[in-house]
CSV table of C-alpha atoms and ligand atoms in Angstrom, one decimal:
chain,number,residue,atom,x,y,z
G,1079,UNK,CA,34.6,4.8,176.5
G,1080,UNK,CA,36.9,6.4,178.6
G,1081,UNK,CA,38.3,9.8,178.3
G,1082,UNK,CA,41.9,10.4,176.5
G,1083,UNK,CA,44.0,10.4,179.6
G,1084,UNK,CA,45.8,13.8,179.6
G,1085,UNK,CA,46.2,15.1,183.5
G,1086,UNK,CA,49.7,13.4,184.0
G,1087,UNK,CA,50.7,16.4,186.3
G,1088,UNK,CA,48.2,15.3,188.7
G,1089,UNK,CA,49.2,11.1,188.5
G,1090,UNK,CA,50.3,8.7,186.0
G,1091,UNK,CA,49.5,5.2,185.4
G,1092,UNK,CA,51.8,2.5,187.0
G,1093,UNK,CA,54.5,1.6,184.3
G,1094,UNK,CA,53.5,-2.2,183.4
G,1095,UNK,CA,57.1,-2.9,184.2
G,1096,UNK,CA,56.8,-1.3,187.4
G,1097,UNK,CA,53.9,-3.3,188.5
G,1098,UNK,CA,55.8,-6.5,187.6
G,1099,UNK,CA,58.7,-5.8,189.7
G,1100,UNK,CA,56.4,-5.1,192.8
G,1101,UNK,CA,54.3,-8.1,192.6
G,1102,UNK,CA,56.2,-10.8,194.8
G,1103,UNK,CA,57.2,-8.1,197.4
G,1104,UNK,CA,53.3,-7.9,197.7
G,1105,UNK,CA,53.0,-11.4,197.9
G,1106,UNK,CA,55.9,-13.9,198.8
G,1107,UNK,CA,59.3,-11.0,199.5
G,1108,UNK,CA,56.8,-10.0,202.2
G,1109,UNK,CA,59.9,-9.7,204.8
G,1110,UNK,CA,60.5,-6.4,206.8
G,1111,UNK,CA,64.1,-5.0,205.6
G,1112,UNK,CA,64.8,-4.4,209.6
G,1113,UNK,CA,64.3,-7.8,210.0
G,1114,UNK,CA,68.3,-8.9,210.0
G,1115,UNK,CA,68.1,-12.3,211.7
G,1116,UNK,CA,66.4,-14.2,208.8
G,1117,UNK,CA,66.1,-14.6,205.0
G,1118,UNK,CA,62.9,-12.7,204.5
G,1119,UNK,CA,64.2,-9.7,206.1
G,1120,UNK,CA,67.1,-10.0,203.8
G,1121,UNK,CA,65.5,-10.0,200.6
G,1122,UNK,CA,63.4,-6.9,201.6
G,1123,UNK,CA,66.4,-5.2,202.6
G,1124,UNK,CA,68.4,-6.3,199.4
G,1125,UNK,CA,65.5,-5.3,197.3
G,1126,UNK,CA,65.1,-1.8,198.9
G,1127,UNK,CA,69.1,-1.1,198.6
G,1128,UNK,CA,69.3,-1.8,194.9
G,1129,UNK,CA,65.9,0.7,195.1
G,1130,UNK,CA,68.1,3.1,196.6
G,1131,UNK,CA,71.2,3.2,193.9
G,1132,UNK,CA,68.4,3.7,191.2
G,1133,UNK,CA,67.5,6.7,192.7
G,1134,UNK,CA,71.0,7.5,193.4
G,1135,UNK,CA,71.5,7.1,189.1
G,1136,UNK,CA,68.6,9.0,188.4
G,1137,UNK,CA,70.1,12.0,190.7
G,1138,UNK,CA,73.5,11.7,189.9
G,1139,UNK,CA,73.9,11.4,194.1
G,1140,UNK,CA,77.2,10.1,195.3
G,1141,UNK,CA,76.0,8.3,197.7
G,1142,UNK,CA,72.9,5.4,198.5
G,1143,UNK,CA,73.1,6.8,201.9
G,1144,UNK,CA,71.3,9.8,200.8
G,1145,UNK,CA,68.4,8.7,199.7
G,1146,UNK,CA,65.4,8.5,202.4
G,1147,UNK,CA,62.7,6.8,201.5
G,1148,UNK,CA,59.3,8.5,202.7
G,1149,UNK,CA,55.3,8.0,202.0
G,1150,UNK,CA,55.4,10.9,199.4
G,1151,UNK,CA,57.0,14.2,198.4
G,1152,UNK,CA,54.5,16.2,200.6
G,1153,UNK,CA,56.0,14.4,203.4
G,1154,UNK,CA,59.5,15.3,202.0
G,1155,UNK,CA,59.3,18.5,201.6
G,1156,UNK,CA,57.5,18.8,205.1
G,1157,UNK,CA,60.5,17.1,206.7
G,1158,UNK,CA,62.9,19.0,205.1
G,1159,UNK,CA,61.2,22.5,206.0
G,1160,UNK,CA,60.3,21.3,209.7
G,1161,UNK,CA,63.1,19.7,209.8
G,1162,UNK,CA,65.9,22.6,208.9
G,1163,UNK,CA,63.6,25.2,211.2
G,1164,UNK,CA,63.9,22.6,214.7
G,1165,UNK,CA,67.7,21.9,214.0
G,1166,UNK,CA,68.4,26.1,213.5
G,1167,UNK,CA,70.1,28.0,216.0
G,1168,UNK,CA,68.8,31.6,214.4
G,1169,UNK,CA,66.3,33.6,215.7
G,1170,UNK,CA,63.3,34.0,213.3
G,1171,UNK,CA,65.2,32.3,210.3
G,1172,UNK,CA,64.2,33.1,207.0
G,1173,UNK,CA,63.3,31.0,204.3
G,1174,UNK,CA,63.7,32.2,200.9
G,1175,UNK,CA,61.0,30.7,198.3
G,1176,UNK,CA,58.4,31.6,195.3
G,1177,UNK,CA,54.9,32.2,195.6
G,1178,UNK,CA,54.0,29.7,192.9
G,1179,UNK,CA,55.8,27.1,195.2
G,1180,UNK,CA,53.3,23.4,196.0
G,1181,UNK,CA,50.9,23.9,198.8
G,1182,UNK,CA,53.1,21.3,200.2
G,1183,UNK,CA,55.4,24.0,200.5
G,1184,UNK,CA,53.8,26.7,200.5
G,1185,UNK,CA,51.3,25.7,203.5
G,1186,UNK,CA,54.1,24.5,205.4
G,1187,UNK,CA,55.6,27.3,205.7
G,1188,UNK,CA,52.1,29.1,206.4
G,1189,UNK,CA,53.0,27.1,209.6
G,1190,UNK,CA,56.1,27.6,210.4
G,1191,UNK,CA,55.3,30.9,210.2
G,1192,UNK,CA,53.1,30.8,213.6
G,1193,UNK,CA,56.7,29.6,214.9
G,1194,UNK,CA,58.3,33.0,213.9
G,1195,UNK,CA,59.9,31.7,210.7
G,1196,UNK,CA,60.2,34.1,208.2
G,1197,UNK,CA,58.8,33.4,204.4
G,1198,UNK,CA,60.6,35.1,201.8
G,1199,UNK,CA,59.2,35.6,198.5
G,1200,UNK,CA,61.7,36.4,196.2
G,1201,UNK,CA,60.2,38.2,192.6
G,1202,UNK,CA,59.4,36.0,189.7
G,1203,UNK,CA,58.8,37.5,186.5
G,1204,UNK,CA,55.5,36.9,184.3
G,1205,UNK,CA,56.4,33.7,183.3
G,1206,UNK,CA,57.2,32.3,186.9
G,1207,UNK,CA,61.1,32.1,186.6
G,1208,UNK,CA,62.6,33.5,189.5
G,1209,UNK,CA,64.6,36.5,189.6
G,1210,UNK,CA,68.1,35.5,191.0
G,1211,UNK,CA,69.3,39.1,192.0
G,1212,UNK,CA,66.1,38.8,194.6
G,1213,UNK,CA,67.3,35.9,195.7
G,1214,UNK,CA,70.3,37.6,196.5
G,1215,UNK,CA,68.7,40.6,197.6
G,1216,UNK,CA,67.2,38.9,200.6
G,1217,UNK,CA,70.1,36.3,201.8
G,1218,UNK,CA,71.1,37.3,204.8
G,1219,UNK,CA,72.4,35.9,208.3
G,1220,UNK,CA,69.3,34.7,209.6
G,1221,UNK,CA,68.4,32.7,206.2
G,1222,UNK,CA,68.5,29.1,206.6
G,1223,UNK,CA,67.0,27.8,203.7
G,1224,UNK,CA,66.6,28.6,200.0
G,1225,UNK,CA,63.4,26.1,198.4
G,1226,UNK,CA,62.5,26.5,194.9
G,1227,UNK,CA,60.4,24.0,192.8
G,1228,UNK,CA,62.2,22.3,189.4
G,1229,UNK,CA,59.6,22.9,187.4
G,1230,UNK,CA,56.2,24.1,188.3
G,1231,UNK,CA,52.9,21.8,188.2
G,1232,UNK,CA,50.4,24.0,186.2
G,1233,UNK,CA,51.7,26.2,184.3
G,1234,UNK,CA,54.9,24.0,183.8
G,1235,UNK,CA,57.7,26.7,184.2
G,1236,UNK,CA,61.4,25.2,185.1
G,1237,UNK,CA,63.5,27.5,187.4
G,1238,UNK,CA,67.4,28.0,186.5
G,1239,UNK,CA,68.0,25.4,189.1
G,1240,UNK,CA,72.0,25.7,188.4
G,1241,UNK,CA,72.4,29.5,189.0
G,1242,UNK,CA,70.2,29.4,191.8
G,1243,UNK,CA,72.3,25.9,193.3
G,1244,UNK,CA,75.4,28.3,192.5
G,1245,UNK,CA,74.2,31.6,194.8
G,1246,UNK,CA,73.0,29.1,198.1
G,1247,UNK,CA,76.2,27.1,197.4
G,1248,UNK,CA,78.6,31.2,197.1
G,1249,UNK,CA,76.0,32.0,200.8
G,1250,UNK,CA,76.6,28.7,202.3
G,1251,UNK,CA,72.9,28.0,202.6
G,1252,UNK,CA,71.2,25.0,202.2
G,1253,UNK,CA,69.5,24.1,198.9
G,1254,UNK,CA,66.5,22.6,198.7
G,1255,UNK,CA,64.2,21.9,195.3
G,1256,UNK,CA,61.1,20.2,194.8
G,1257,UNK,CA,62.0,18.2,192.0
G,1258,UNK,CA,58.5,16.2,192.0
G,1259,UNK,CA,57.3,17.0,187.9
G,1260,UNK,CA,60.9,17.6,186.3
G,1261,UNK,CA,62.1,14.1,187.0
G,1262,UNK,CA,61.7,12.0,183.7
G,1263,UNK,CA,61.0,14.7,182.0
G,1264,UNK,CA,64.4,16.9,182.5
G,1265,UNK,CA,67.6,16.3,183.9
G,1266,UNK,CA,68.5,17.0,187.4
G,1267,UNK,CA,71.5,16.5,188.5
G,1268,UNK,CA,72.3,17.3,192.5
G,1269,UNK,CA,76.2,17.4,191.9
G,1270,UNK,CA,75.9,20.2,188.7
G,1271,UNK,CA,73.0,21.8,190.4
G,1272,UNK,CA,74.6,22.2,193.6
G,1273,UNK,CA,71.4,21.0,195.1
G,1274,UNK,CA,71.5,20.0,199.1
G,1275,UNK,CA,68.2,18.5,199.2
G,1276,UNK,CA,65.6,17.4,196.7
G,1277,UNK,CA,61.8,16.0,197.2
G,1278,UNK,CA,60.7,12.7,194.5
G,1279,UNK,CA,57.4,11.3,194.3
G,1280,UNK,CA,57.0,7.8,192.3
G,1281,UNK,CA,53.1,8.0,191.1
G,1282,UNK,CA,54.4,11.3,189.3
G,1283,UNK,CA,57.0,9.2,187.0
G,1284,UNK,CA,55.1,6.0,186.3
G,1285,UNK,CA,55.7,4.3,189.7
G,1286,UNK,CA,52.9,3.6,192.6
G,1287,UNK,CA,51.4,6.2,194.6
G,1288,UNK,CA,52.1,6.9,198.6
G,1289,UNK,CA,55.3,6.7,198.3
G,1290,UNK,CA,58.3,9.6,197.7
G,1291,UNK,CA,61.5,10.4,199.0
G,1292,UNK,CA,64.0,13.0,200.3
G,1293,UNK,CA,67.6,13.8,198.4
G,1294,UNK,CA,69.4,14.8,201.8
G,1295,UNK,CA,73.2,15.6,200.8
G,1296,UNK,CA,75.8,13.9,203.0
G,1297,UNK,CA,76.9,16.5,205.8
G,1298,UNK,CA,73.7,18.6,205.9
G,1299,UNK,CA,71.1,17.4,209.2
G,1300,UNK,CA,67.3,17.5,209.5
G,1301,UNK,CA,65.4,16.8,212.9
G,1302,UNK,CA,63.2,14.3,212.2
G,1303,UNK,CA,59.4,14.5,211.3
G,1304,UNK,CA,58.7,11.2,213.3
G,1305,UNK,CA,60.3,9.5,216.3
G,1306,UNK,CA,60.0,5.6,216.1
G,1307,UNK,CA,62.1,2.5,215.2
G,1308,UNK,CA,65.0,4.8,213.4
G,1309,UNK,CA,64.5,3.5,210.0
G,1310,UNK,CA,66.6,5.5,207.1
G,1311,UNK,CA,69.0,6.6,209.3
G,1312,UNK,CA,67.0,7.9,212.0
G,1313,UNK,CA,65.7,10.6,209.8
G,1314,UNK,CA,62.5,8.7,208.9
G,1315,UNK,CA,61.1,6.2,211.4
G,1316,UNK,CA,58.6,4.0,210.0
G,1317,UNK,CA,58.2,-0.1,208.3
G,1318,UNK,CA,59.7,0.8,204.9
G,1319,UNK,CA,57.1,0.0,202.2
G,1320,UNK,CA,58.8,-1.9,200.3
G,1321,UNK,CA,56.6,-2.5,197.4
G,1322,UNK,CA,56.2,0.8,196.7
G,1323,UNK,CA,60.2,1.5,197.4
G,1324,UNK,CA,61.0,-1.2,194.6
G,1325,UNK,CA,58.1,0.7,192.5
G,1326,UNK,CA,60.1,3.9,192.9
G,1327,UNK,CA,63.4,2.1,192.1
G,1328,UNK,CA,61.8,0.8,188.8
G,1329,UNK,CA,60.2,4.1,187.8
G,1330,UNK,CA,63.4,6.2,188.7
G,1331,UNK,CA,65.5,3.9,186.5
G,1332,UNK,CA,63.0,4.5,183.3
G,1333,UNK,CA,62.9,7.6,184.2
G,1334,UNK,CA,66.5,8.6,183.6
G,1335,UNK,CA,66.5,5.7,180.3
G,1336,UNK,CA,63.6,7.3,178.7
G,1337,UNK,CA,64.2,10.4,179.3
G,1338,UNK,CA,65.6,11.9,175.8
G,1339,UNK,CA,63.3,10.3,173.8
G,1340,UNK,CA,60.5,10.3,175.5
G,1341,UNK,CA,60.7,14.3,176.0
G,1342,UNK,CA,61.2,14.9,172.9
G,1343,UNK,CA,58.4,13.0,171.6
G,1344,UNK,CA,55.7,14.7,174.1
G,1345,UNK,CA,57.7,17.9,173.6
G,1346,UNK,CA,56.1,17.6,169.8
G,1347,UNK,CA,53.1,16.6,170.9
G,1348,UNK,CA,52.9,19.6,173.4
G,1349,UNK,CA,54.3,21.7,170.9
G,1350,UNK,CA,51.6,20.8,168.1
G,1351,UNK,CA,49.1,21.7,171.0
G,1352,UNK,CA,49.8,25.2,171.7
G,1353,UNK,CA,50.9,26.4,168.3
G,1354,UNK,CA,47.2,24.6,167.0
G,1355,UNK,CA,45.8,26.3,169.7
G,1356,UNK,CA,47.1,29.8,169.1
G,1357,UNK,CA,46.8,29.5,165.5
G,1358,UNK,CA,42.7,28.1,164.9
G,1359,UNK,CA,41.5,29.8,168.4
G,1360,UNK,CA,41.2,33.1,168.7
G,1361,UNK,CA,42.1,35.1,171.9
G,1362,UNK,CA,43.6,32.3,173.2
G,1363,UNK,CA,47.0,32.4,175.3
G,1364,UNK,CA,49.4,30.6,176.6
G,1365,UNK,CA,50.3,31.0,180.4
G,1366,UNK,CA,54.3,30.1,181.0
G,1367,UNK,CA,56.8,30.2,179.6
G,1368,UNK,CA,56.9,29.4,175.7
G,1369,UNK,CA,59.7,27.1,175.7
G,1370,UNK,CA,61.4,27.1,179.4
G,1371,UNK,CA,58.7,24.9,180.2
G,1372,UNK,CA,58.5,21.0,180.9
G,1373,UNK,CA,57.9,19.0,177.9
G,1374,UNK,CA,54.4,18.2,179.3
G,1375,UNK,CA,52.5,21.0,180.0
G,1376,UNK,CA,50.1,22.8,178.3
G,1377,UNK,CA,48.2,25.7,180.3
G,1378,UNK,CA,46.0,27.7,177.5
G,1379,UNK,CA,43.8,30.6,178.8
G,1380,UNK,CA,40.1,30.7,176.7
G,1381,UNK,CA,39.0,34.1,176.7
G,1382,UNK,CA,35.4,34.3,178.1
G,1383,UNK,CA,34.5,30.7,178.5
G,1384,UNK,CA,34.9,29.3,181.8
G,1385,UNK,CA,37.7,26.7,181.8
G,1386,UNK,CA,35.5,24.1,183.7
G,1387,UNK,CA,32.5,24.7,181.1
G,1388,UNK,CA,35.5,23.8,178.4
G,1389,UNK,CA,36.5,20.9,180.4
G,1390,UNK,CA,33.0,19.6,180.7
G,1391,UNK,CA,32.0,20.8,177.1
G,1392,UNK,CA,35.7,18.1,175.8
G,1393,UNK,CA,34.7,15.1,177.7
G,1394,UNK,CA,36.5,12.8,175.7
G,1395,UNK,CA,39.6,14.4,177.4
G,1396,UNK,CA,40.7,14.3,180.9
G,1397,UNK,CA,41.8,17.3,181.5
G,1398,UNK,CA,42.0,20.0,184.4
G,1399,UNK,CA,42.1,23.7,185.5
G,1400,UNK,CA,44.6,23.6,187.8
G,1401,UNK,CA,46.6,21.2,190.6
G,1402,UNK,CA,44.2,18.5,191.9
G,1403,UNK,CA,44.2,19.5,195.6
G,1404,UNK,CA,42.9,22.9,194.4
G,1405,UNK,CA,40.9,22.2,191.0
G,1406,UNK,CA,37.9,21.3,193.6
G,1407,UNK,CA,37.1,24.6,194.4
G,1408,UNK,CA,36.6,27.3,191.6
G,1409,UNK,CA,38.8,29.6,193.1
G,1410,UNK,CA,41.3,30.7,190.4
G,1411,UNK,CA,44.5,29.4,190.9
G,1412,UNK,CA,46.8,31.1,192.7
G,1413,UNK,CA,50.3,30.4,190.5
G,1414,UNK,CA,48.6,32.2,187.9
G,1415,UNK,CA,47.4,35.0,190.2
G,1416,UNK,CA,51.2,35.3,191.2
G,1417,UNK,CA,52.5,35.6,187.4
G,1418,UNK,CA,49.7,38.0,187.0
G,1419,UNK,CA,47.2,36.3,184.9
G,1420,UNK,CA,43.8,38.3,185.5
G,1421,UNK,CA,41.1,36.8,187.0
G,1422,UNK,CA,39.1,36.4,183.6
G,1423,UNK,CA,41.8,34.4,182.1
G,1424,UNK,CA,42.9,32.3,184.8
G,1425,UNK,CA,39.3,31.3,185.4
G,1426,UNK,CA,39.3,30.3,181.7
G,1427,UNK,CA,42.5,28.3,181.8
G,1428,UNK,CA,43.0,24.7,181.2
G,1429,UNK,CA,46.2,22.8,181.8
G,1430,UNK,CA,46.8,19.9,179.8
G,1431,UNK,CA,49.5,17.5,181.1
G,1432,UNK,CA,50.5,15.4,178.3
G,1433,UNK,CA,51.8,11.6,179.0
G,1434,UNK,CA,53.1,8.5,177.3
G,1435,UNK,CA,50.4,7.4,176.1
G,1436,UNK,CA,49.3,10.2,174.1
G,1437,UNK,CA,49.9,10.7,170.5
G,1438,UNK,CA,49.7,12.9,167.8
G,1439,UNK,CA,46.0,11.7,167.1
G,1440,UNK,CA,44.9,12.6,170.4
G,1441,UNK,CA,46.2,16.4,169.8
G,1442,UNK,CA,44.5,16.6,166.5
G,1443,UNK,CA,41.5,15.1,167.9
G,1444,UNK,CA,41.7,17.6,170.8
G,1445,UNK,CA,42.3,20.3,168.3
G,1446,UNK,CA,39.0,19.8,166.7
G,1447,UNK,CA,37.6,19.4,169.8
G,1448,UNK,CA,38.5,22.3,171.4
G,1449,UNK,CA,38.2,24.7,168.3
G,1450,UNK,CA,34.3,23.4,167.9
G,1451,UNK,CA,33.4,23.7,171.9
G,1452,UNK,CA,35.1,27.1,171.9
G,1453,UNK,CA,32.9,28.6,169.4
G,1454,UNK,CA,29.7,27.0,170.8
G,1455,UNK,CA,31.0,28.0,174.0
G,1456,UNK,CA,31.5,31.7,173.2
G,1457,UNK,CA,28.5,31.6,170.8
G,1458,UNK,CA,26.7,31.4,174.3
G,1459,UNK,CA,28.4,33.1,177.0
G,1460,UNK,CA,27.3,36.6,178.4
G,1461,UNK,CA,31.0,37.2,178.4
G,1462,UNK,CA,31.8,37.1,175.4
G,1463,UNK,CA,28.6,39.2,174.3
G,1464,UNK,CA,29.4,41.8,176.5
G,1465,UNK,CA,33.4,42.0,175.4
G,1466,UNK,CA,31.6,42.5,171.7
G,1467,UNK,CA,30.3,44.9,173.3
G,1468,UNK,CA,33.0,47.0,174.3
G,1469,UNK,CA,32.3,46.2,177.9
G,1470,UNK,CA,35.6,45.5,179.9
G,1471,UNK,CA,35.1,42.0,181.3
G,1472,UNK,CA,38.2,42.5,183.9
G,1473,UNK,CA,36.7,44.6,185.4
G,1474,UNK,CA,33.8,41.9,186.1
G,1475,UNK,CA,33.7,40.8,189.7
G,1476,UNK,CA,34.4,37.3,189.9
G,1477,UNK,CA,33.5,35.3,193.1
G,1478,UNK,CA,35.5,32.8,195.3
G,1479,UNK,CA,32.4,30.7,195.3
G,1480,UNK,CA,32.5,26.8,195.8
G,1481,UNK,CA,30.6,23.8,193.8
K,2704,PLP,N1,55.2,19.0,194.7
K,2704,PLP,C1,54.7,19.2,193.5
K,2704,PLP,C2,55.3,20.2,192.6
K,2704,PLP,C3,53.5,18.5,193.0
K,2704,PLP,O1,53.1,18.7,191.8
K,2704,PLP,C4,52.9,17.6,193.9
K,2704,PLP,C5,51.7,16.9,193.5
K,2704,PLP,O2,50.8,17.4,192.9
K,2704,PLP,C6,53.5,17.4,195.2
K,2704,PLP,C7,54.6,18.1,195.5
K,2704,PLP,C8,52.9,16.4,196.2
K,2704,PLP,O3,53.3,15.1,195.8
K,2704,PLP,P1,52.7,13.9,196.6
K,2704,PLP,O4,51.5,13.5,195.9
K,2704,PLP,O5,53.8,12.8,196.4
K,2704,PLP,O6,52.6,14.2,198.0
């Protein structure tokens, strides 16, 4: 039997309804949208325009002409880093973000560094939020950019996106958030939020994967990543993938219907899964915030059991440690380095990204399972023995050691 699906920060399965409305442009609407002299072109390009006004709805945009459409939010937040820093005028701009940013994000600007960008960190607390007077703190004339995630993909924090929209908007600086796991599950809204540009990715919501796009606010300018045919405005060259485009349509539209009761529902669930957590494990924690957090994500700390011994020990459930890009390597993660989670607990921490297809059976069957592994678990590690001992286990050296 499979495993109890329960990673849907990493990918979720298509939506059935989704799949449905992407068949025939798979098979027979097989037409390029650029094509303008003929009727398959038409129907592609028909298609992908009534895409583009359900993203506009699920934004609250004002306009269809702001939606890009692009292969995935990596790619979208690439172009619209890139893409700020080759259109700037400054010398060394600055770029204020968080350290618990993507890597898609946060590597990007690792780049752009070697370019004489400047990264700004602004402080987060121990929860993850950002501190807005740091934000202020460090605007200045050479910043260009302020990019800061929705909510966060492991340990599930959401950033006051308003307040922050509010000081770029007072500083006339360019807005930029990562939006890719708060849509569906919170609102977003570009217009209250003041946000100038905002990166989507479909397979996150219930739509197909390898495909995204980029919220670019009418007025505000991005060189383009790639030079080619001038699809989407110039700003994205490339065929438009028009399946996928359609998939993302579909997904962003139940995305912004479901939305109420559907977080609320997995909010329960989540809910019933940290407080059975805390309650029947002992020295357990949660990392995040306890309720600014999406209605999805559970990231629990185990003291002294590894959290890939747990993960192995519950296979019933699939679960992970961290993000998937980085939950190869058993390097503790790094967003829980930056909210200050020592090394002992973030190498025991699981995150448990809760979907719609879970229920409240599959939390109390995780309960149990969890609650028995631990104690076999524990009955068996060194760790724990030696913490019964007195011994300090943070001060324990932990290596950055691979599979
Ligand atoms: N941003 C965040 C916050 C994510 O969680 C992810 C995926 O894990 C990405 C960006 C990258 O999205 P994509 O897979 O569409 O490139």
């Amino acid at each position: 039997m499979k495993p109890i699906y329960m990673d849907h920060h990493a990918t979720t399965p298509l939506d059935p309804r989704v799949l449905e409305i992407m068949l025939p442009y798979l098979q027979e609407h097989f037409g390029n949208p650029s094509s303008s002299t003929h009727i398959y072109g038409e129907i592609a390009k028909k298609a992908v325009e009534a895409a583009r006004e359900q993203v506009v709805q699920l934004l609250n945009a004002q306009n269809p002409a702001e939606i890009i459409f692009t292969s995935c939010a990596t790619e979208s937040n690439n172009m619209v880093l890139k893409g700020a820093v080759a259109l700037s005028k400054v010398e060394n701009p600055e770029i204020i973000t968080i350290a618990t940013e993507h890597k898609a994000i946060l590597d990007t600007l690792k780049r752009l560094n070697r370019q004489g960008v400047v990264t700004r960190l602004a402080k987060i607390d121990k929860y993850g939020i950002v501190d807005l007077d740091s934000i202020k703190e460090m605007i200045n004339d050479r910043t260009i950019l302020i990019t800061i995630q929705a909510a966060n993909s492991e340990i599930g924090t959401l950033q006051p996106l308003r307040s922050i929209g509010q000081i770029a908007k007072e500083h006339n600086i360019p807005f930029h958030t990562d939006a890719v796991q708060a849509l569906g599950k919170i609102k977003v809204d570009v217009e209250k939020d003041h946000i100038d540009f905002l990166s989507i990715s479909a397979h996150k919501m219930y739509g197909p994967k390898g495909v995204g796009a980029l919220y670019l606010r009418k007025g505000h300018r991005i060189a383009p990543l790639l030079d080619g045919g001038g699809q989407e405005r110039g700003v994205r060259s490339g065929t438009l993938n028009v399946p996928g485009i359609i998939g993302l349509g579909k997904a962003a539209e139940i995305a912004g219907s479901d939305l109420t009761g559907e977080a609320d529902r997995v909010r329960q669930l989540r809910d019933m899964l940290i407080n059975g957590v805390l309650e029947r494990i002992d020295q357990t924690t949660l990392n995040g915030h306890p309720t600014l957090r999406l209605p999805n994500n559970a990231n629990l700390s185990f003291s002294y059991i590894e959290g890939e011994s747990l993960i192995l020990a519950c296979k019933a459930f699939a679960v992970s440690t961290g993000s998937a890009c980085s939950s190869e390597t058993l390097k503790s993660s790094y967003v829980l380095k930056a909210i200050g989670v020592p090394d002992s607990l973030a190498h025991s921490s699981i995150r448990f990204g809760l979907g719609k297809s879970n229920t409240k059976e599959d939390i109390t069957l995780l309960l149990d399972t969890l609650e028995k592994n631990v104690k076999r678990l524990r009955d068996m590690s060194p760790l724990y023995e030696m913490a019964q001992q007195g011994i300090d286990v943070d001060k324990f050296e932990w290596g950055e050691h691979k599979h």
